[in-house]
mmCIF file of C-alpha atoms in Angstrom:
data_model
loop_
_atom_site.group_PDB
_atom_site.id
_atom_site.type_symbol
_atom_site.label_atom_id
_atom_site.label_comp_id
_atom_site.label_asym_id
_atom_site.label_seq_id
_atom_site.Cartn_x
_atom_site.Cartn_y
_atom_site.Cartn_z
ATOM 1 C CA MET A 1415 -11.465 1.593 26.226
ATOM 2 C CA SER A 1416 -8.222 2.157 24.129
ATOM 3 C CA ALA A 1417 -6.578 5.205 23.688
ATOM 4 C CA VAL A 1418 -6.302 7.228 20.607
ATOM 5 C CA PRO A 1419 -3.030 7.553 19.083
ATOM 6 C CA VAL A 1420 -1.624 10.829 18.435
ATOM 7 C CA ALA A 1421 -1.497 11.453 14.666
ATOM 8 C CA VAL A 1422 2.121 13.362 14.246
ATOM 9 C CA PRO A 1423 3.292 14.301 10.801
ATOM 10 C CA PRO A 1424 5.978 11.403 9.747
ATOM 11 C CA LEU A 1425 8.001 13.874 8.036
ATOM 12 C CA VAL A 1426 10.057 15.232 10.971
ATOM 13 C CA HIS A 1427 11.098 11.467 11.836
ATOM 14 C CA GLY A 1428 13.985 9.328 10.998
ATOM 15 C CA PRO A 1429 16.996 9.979 8.585
ATOM 16 C CA GLY A 1430 14.589 10.366 5.648
ATOM 17 C CA PHE A 1431 13.892 13.893 6.543
ATOM 18 C CA TRP A 1432 17.704 14.721 7.196
ATOM 19 C CA ARG A 1433 18.399 13.393 3.720
ATOM 20 C CA ARG A 1434 15.872 15.708 2.179
ATOM 21 C CA ALA A 1435 16.735 18.765 4.447
ATOM 22 C CA PHE A 1436 20.710 18.425 3.321
ATOM 23 C CA SER A 1437 19.772 18.243 -0.400
ATOM 24 C CA HIS A 1438 17.522 20.971 -0.103
ATOM 25 C CA ARG A 1439 19.315 23.830 -1.343
ATOM 26 C CA SER A 1440 17.163 26.808 0.648
ATOM 27 C CA PHE A 1441 17.357 24.732 3.777
ATOM 28 C CA ALA A 1442 21.173 24.091 3.245
ATOM 29 C CA VAL A 1443 22.119 27.661 2.661
ATOM 30 C CA GLY A 1444 19.362 29.318 5.047
ATOM 31 C CA SER A 1445 21.009 26.602 8.182
ATOM 32 C CA VAL A 1446 24.468 27.930 7.306
ATOM 33 C CA LEU A 1447 23.653 31.487 7.364
ATOM 34 C CA SER A 1448 21.641 31.356 10.388
ATOM 35 C CA LEU A 1449 24.445 29.017 12.067
ATOM 36 C CA LEU A 1450 27.270 32.105 11.226
ATOM 37 C CA LEU A 1451 25.084 34.382 13.096
ATOM 38 C CA VAL A 1452 24.487 32.491 15.930
ATOM 39 C CA LEU A 1453 28.315 31.497 15.903
ATOM 40 C CA ALA A 1454 28.921 35.077 15.891
ATOM 41 C CA ALA A 1455 26.927 36.208 18.700
ATOM 42 C CA LEU A 1456 28.111 33.287 20.826
ATOM 43 C CA LEU A 1457 31.795 34.428 19.849
ATOM 44 C CA SER A 1458 31.306 37.819 21.332
ATOM 45 C CA PHE A 1459 30.754 36.474 24.437
ATOM 46 C CA VAL A 1460 34.274 35.166 24.708
ATOM 47 C CA TRP A 1461 36.360 36.599 22.513
ATOM 48 C CA THR A 1462 36.550 40.229 20.087
ATOM 49 C CA PRO A 1463 38.967 41.516 17.897
ATOM 50 C CA HIS A 1464 39.306 44.788 20.205
ATOM 51 C CA SER A 1465 36.813 46.192 22.771
ATOM 52 C CA PRO A 1466 33.606 47.470 21.074
ATOM 53 C CA TYR A 1467 33.282 49.917 23.993
ATOM 54 C CA GLU A 1468 36.312 51.455 24.020
ATOM 55 C CA ILE A 1469 36.636 54.918 22.312
ATOM 56 C CA ASP A 1470 39.790 56.509 21.146
ATOM 57 C CA MET A 1471 39.288 59.660 18.641
ATOM 58 C CA GLY A 1472 43.220 59.426 17.435
ATOM 59 C CA LEU A 1473 42.280 55.906 15.664
ATOM 60 C CA LYS A 1474 38.493 57.038 14.031
ATOM 61 C CA LEU A 1475 37.876 56.242 10.204
ATOM 62 C CA LEU A 1476 40.716 54.025 10.021
ATOM 63 C CA PRO A 1477 40.655 52.097 7.022
ATOM 64 C CA PRO A 1478 40.427 48.081 7.142
ATOM 65 C CA ASP A 1479 43.837 46.610 7.593
ATOM 66 C CA ALA A 1480 45.008 43.777 9.464
ATOM 67 C CA THR A 1481 44.707 45.273 12.814
ATOM 68 C CA TYR A 1482 41.161 46.668 12.261
ATOM 69 C CA TRP A 1483 39.793 44.090 9.755
ATOM 70 C CA PHE A 1484 36.930 46.431 8.882
ATOM 71 C CA GLY A 1485 38.250 49.716 9.985
ATOM 72 C CA THR A 1486 37.204 51.957 12.625
ATOM 73 C CA ASP A 1487 33.834 54.137 13.189
ATOM 74 C CA ALA A 1488 33.794 57.954 14.273
ATOM 75 C CA TYR A 1489 34.827 57.026 17.600
ATOM 76 C CA GLY A 1490 37.639 55.007 16.969
ATOM 77 C CA ARG A 1491 35.800 51.451 17.886
ATOM 78 C CA ASP A 1492 36.428 48.497 15.849
ATOM 79 C CA VAL A 1493 33.892 47.907 13.245
ATOM 80 C CA ALA A 1494 34.389 43.888 13.335
ATOM 81 C CA SER A 1495 33.956 43.981 17.146
ATOM 82 C CA LEU A 1496 30.851 46.003 17.067
ATOM 83 C CA LEU A 1497 29.492 43.737 14.537
ATOM 84 C CA LEU A 1498 30.046 40.672 16.623
ATOM 85 C CA VAL A 1499 28.617 41.982 19.627
ATOM 86 C CA GLY A 1500 25.542 43.675 17.594
ATOM 87 C CA ALA A 1501 24.723 40.152 16.538
ATOM 88 C CA ARG A 1502 24.371 38.971 20.000
ATOM 89 C CA SER A 1503 21.547 42.299 20.579
ATOM 90 C CA SER A 1504 19.675 41.264 17.285
ATOM 91 C CA ILE A 1505 19.405 37.307 18.522
ATOM 92 C CA VAL A 1506 18.062 38.224 22.048
ATOM 93 C CA VAL A 1507 15.344 40.774 20.657
ATOM 94 C CA GLY A 1508 14.568 38.239 17.868
ATOM 95 C CA VAL A 1509 14.119 35.413 20.305
ATOM 96 C CA ILE A 1510 12.490 37.060 23.321
ATOM 97 C CA ALA A 1511 10.353 39.075 20.866
ATOM 98 C CA VAL A 1512 9.220 36.013 18.781
ATOM 99 C CA GLY A 1513 9.025 34.000 21.845
ATOM 100 C CA ILE A 1514 6.727 36.352 23.147
ATOM 101 C CA GLY A 1515 4.312 36.304 19.918
ATOM 102 C CA LEU A 1516 4.708 32.227 19.807
ATOM 103 C CA LEU A 1517 3.440 31.664 23.041
ATOM 104 C CA VAL A 1518 0.636 34.177 23.781
ATOM 105 C CA GLY A 1519 -0.656 34.037 20.101
ATOM 106 C CA THR A 1520 -0.667 30.197 20.109
ATOM 107 C CA ALA A 1521 -2.534 30.317 23.429
ATOM 108 C CA PHE A 1522 -5.151 32.635 21.630
ATOM 109 C CA GLY A 1523 -5.322 30.648 18.488
ATOM 110 C CA LEU A 1524 -5.820 27.373 20.156
ATOM 111 C CA ILE A 1525 -8.326 28.633 22.636
ATOM 112 C CA ALA A 1526 -10.367 30.375 19.581
ATOM 113 C CA SER A 1527 -10.159 27.184 17.667
ATOM 114 C CA ALA A 1528 -11.377 24.895 20.773
ATOM 115 C CA LYS A 1529 -14.165 27.361 21.856
ATOM 116 C CA ARG A 1530 -15.648 28.542 18.526
ATOM 117 C CA GLY A 1531 -18.666 30.949 18.851
ATOM 118 C CA TRP A 1532 -18.113 33.961 20.525
ATOM 119 C CA VAL A 1533 -14.862 33.315 22.393
ATOM 120 C CA GLU A 1534 -13.385 32.764 18.566
ATOM 121 C CA GLU A 1535 -15.236 35.971 17.383
ATOM 122 C CA ILE A 1536 -13.935 37.965 20.272
ATOM 123 C CA ILE A 1537 -10.261 36.768 19.765
ATOM 124 C CA MET A 1538 -9.898 37.394 16.112
ATOM 125 C CA ARG A 1539 -11.443 41.068 16.355
ATOM 126 C CA LEU A 1540 -8.836 41.263 18.920
ATOM 127 C CA ALA A 1541 -6.056 40.140 16.440
ATOM 128 C CA ASP A 1542 -7.595 42.773 14.027
ATOM 129 C CA PHE A 1543 -7.188 45.606 16.292
ATOM 130 C CA GLY A 1544 -3.699 44.167 16.915
ATOM 131 C CA PHE A 1545 -2.454 44.603 13.607
ATOM 132 C CA ALA A 1546 -3.280 48.458 13.536
ATOM 133 C CA PHE A 1547 -0.499 48.957 15.654
ATOM 134 C CA PRO A 1548 2.873 48.010 13.996
ATOM 135 C CA ALA A 1549 6.202 47.502 15.860
ATOM 136 C CA ILE A 1550 7.395 50.814 15.078
ATOM 137 C CA LEU A 1551 4.473 52.867 16.151
ATOM 138 C CA SER A 1552 4.237 50.289 19.541
ATOM 139 C CA ALA A 1553 7.802 51.536 20.072
ATOM 140 C CA ILE A 1554 6.916 55.205 19.330
ATOM 141 C CA MET A 1555 4.258 54.790 21.882
ATOM 142 C CA LEU A 1556 6.052 52.910 24.703
ATOM 143 C CA THR A 1557 9.075 55.394 24.165
ATOM 144 C CA ALA A 1558 7.193 58.273 24.447
ATOM 145 C CA VAL A 1559 5.769 56.699 28.161
ATOM 146 C CA PHE A 1560 9.075 54.754 29.363
ATOM 147 C CA GLY A 1561 11.762 56.203 27.249
ATOM 148 C CA PRO A 1562 13.685 54.105 24.499
ATOM 149 C CA GLY A 1563 15.480 50.948 24.915
ATOM 150 C CA MET A 1564 15.860 47.385 24.205
ATOM 151 C CA VAL A 1565 12.825 46.204 26.466
ATOM 152 C CA ASN A 1566 10.515 48.420 25.158
ATOM 153 C CA ALA A 1567 11.546 47.062 21.286
ATOM 154 C CA ILE A 1568 11.122 43.892 22.604
ATOM 155 C CA ILE A 1569 7.532 44.664 23.870
ATOM 156 C CA ALA A 1570 6.567 46.331 20.877
ATOM 157 C CA ILE A 1571 8.123 43.358 18.370
ATOM 158 C CA GLY A 1572 6.531 40.939 20.603
ATOM 159 C CA VAL A 1573 2.836 42.583 20.833
ATOM 160 C CA TYR A 1574 3.090 42.806 16.669
ATOM 161 C CA ASN A 1575 3.612 39.117 16.506
ATOM 162 C CA ILE A 1576 0.951 37.947 18.852
ATOM 163 C CA PRO A 1577 -1.838 38.495 16.239
ATOM 164 C CA THR A 1578 0.057 36.614 13.240
ATOM 165 C CA PHE A 1579 0.542 33.621 15.227
ATOM 166 C CA ALA A 1580 -3.047 33.676 16.876
ATOM 167 C CA ARG A 1581 -4.550 33.844 13.251
ATOM 168 C CA ILE A 1582 -2.004 31.485 12.040
ATOM 169 C CA THR A 1583 -2.698 29.057 14.562
ATOM 170 C CA ARG A 1584 -6.489 29.138 14.772
ATOM 171 C CA ALA A 1585 -6.231 28.299 10.739
ATOM 172 C CA SER A 1586 -4.480 25.439 10.928
ATOM 173 C CA ALA A 1587 -5.930 24.303 14.299
ATOM 174 C CA ASN A 1588 -9.553 24.316 12.724
ATOM 175 C CA ALA A 1589 -8.278 22.035 10.068
ATOM 176 C CA VAL A 1590 -6.875 19.691 12.704
ATOM 177 C CA TRP A 1591 -10.257 19.513 14.533
ATOM 178 C CA SER A 1592 -11.925 18.408 11.512
ATOM 179 C CA ARG A 1593 -9.986 15.180 11.091
ATOM 180 C CA GLU A 1594 -11.076 11.715 11.804
ATOM 181 C CA PHE A 1595 -8.386 11.072 14.763
ATOM 182 C CA VAL A 1596 -9.949 13.970 16.826
ATOM 183 C CA LEU A 1597 -13.409 13.167 16.124
ATOM 184 C CA ALA A 1598 -12.332 9.552 17.315
ATOM 185 C CA ALA A 1599 -10.831 11.018 20.654
ATOM 186 C CA ARG A 1600 -14.054 13.376 20.929
ATOM 187 C CA ALA A 1601 -16.021 9.985 20.852
ATOM 188 C CA CYS A 1602 -13.593 8.526 23.580
ATOM 189 C CA GLY A 1603 -14.831 11.175 26.141
ATOM 190 C CA LYS A 1604 -11.905 13.437 25.717
ATOM 191 C CA ASN A 1605 -12.298 17.148 26.626
ATOM 192 C CA ALA A 1606 -11.359 19.921 24.689
ATOM 193 C CA PHE A 1607 -8.115 20.759 26.441
ATOM 194 C CA SER A 1608 -6.710 17.293 26.221
ATOM 195 C CA ILE A 1609 -7.320 16.959 22.642
ATOM 196 C CA THR A 1610 -5.661 20.263 22.152
ATOM 197 C CA MET A 1611 -2.659 19.242 23.867
ATOM 198 C CA GLU A 1612 -2.241 15.949 22.617
ATOM 199 C CA HIS A 1613 -3.828 15.974 19.169
ATOM 200 C CA VAL A 1614 -4.074 19.612 17.991
ATOM 201 C CA LEU A 1615 -0.802 21.335 18.878
ATOM 202 C CA PRO A 1616 1.558 18.536 18.033
ATOM 203 C CA ASN A 1617 -0.105 18.513 14.331
ATOM 204 C CA ILE A 1618 0.389 22.176 13.876
ATOM 205 C CA MET A 1619 3.711 22.405 15.190
ATOM 206 C CA SER A 1620 5.615 22.234 11.990
ATOM 207 C CA VAL A 1621 3.583 25.240 11.085
ATOM 208 C CA LEU A 1622 4.403 27.257 13.851
ATOM 209 C CA ILE A 1623 8.244 26.490 13.529
ATOM 210 C CA VAL A 1624 8.182 27.631 9.871
ATOM 211 C CA GLN A 1625 6.494 31.002 11.031
ATOM 212 C CA ALA A 1626 8.307 31.498 13.881
ATOM 213 C CA THR A 1627 11.517 31.242 11.725
ATOM 214 C CA ILE A 1628 10.029 33.890 9.421
ATOM 215 C CA ARG A 1629 9.197 36.365 12.011
ATOM 216 C CA PHE A 1630 12.631 36.218 13.344
ATOM 217 C CA ALA A 1631 13.872 37.504 10.439
ATOM 218 C CA ILE A 1632 11.206 40.489 10.205
ATOM 219 C CA ALA A 1633 12.172 40.909 14.386
ATOM 220 C CA ILE A 1634 15.667 41.455 13.620
ATOM 221 C CA LEU A 1635 14.443 43.618 10.665
ATOM 222 C CA ALA A 1636 12.300 45.525 12.985
ATOM 223 C CA GLU A 1637 14.859 45.938 15.746
ATOM 224 C CA ALA A 1638 17.657 47.293 13.193
ATOM 225 C CA ALA A 1639 14.806 49.655 12.245
ATOM 226 C CA LEU A 1640 14.141 50.909 15.749
ATOM 227 C CA SER A 1641 17.612 51.280 16.596
ATOM 228 C CA TYR A 1642 18.202 53.181 13.308
ATOM 229 C CA LEU A 1643 15.677 55.810 14.689
ATOM 230 C CA GLY A 1644 16.812 55.799 18.070
ATOM 231 C CA LEU A 1645 14.146 53.812 19.662
ATOM 232 C CA GLY A 1646 15.830 50.395 20.046
ATOM 233 C CA THR A 1647 19.180 49.382 21.808
ATOM 234 C CA GLN A 1648 20.713 52.279 23.394
ATOM 235 C CA PRO A 1649 24.323 53.189 23.788
ATOM 236 C CA PRO A 1650 26.862 52.068 24.876
ATOM 237 C CA GLN A 1651 25.438 48.358 23.626
ATOM 238 C CA PRO A 1652 26.244 47.885 20.068
ATOM 239 C CA SER A 1653 23.514 47.691 17.389
ATOM 240 C CA TRP A 1654 23.620 46.881 13.789
ATOM 241 C CA GLY A 1655 20.637 49.449 13.109
ATOM 242 C CA ARG A 1656 22.224 52.110 15.145
ATOM 243 C CA MET A 1657 25.700 51.490 13.453
ATOM 244 C CA LEU A 1658 23.837 52.593 10.070
ATOM 245 C CA SER A 1659 22.520 55.529 11.612
ATOM 246 C CA GLU A 1660 25.768 56.709 13.157
ATOM 247 C CA ALA A 1661 27.353 56.193 9.626
ATOM 248 C CA GLN A 1662 24.682 57.946 7.282
ATOM 249 C CA THR A 1663 26.458 61.144 8.074
ATOM 250 C CA LEU A 1664 29.717 59.993 6.875
ATOM 251 C CA MET A 1665 28.901 58.319 3.269
ATOM 252 C CA PHE A 1666 31.151 60.292 1.456
ATOM 253 C CA GLN A 1667 34.237 59.958 4.035
ATOM 254 C CA ALA A 1668 33.606 56.442 5.011
ATOM 255 C CA PRO A 1669 31.025 54.500 3.020
ATOM 256 C CA LEU A 1670 32.004 50.990 4.287
ATOM 257 C CA LEU A 1671 30.795 51.932 7.918
ATOM 258 C CA ALA A 1672 26.930 51.675 6.055
ATOM 259 C CA VAL A 1673 28.105 48.888 3.965
ATOM 260 C CA PHE A 1674 29.233 46.593 6.967
ATOM 261 C CA PRO A 1675 26.131 46.344 8.987
ATOM 262 C CA GLY A 1676 24.233 46.697 5.987
ATOM 263 C CA ILE A 1677 25.490 43.379 4.888
ATOM 264 C CA ALA A 1678 25.008 41.861 8.128
ATOM 265 C CA ILE A 1679 21.318 42.237 8.452
ATOM 266 C CA ALA A 1680 21.092 41.449 4.868
ATOM 267 C CA LEU A 1681 22.907 37.867 5.418
ATOM 268 C CA ALA A 1682 21.170 37.292 8.659
ATOM 269 C CA VAL A 1683 17.413 37.996 7.142
ATOM 270 C CA LEU A 1684 18.288 36.272 3.847
ATOM 271 C CA GLY A 1685 19.262 33.277 5.975
ATOM 272 C CA LEU A 1686 16.244 33.344 8.222
ATOM 273 C CA ASN A 1687 13.963 33.438 5.067
ATOM 274 C CA LEU A 1688 15.921 30.909 3.206
ATOM 275 C CA LEU A 1689 15.423 28.411 6.289
ATOM 276 C CA GLY A 1690 11.854 29.296 6.507
ATOM 277 C CA ASP A 1691 10.902 28.539 3.068
ATOM 278 C CA GLY A 1692 13.170 25.333 3.250
ATOM 279 C CA LEU A 1693 11.432 24.253 6.585
ATOM 280 C CA ARG A 1694 8.011 24.806 4.961
ATOM 281 C CA ASP A 1695 9.056 22.879 1.799
ATOM 282 C CA LEU A 1696 10.267 19.992 4.268
ATOM 283 C CA PHE A 1697 7.207 19.615 5.926
ATOM 284 C CA ASP A 1698 4.978 19.553 3.057
ATOM 285 C CA PRO A 1699 4.000 15.942 2.358
ATOM 286 C CA ARG A 1700 3.063 16.726 -1.160
ATOM 287 C CA LEU A 1701 6.735 17.561 -1.888
ATOM 288 C CA ALA A 1702 8.218 15.300 0.018
ATOM 289 C CA ARG A 1703 6.503 12.692 -1.941
ATOM 290 C CA LYS A 1704 8.075 14.311 -5.065
ATOM 291 C CA ARG A 1705 11.718 14.230 -3.907
#
């Protein structure tokens, strides 16, 4: 009996995809902004203008100049260096938290779609229950038990992402299960696990990639919010959210202390959202035909 070919969307293969990608404004701008975020984090491992951990009260609240490009904060630390290292914290939290949601949520969604019946009902009701605990509320509960920290923030944001990925995976997988090539695979005697891994998962990867990009932006916002509240990244590790928290009492003395981390958060979130929107359009076959 001949093998059933795996039907993978052709939009992600060949030079045609990249031609459309580079001509898509949202994708191009989002890619540049996201690349700058990654480069800033990588650069902080090998070089920063000054030490982001060195405190010198004699240099506090200096305005931007040739030595301190963005000035110094209330502890005499270089703001530019804090921003570079803060990008590292945002990416670490975002990658791990989204990874948790993607792996666990996708697994639950695939199981629900393959099994159907009472298994699907239980998983979806658990997903509904998970929506009742947003990242900030979960972080508060974890902090009350284990204390504040980056690990608890990652767990809180990751758990919050699981129901979203489970629902999206289940809905997308249900559509694939009704396709002709899946029916042919079942007629060939393939079991549910083989069909899921060889046919269903490859055909929903584009949806998961787009969602992961968008959830990455949300994770960066959540990490900044948790750090702002003192529940996320703890000193002395720099964090954009904590930089905003420390700057709020100095708004009239040094307003730029709040402007720079605010711009960094806005550009990172904007870039990832534009990248996600661009990927969604590029993976849509109806829009691809129009280009």
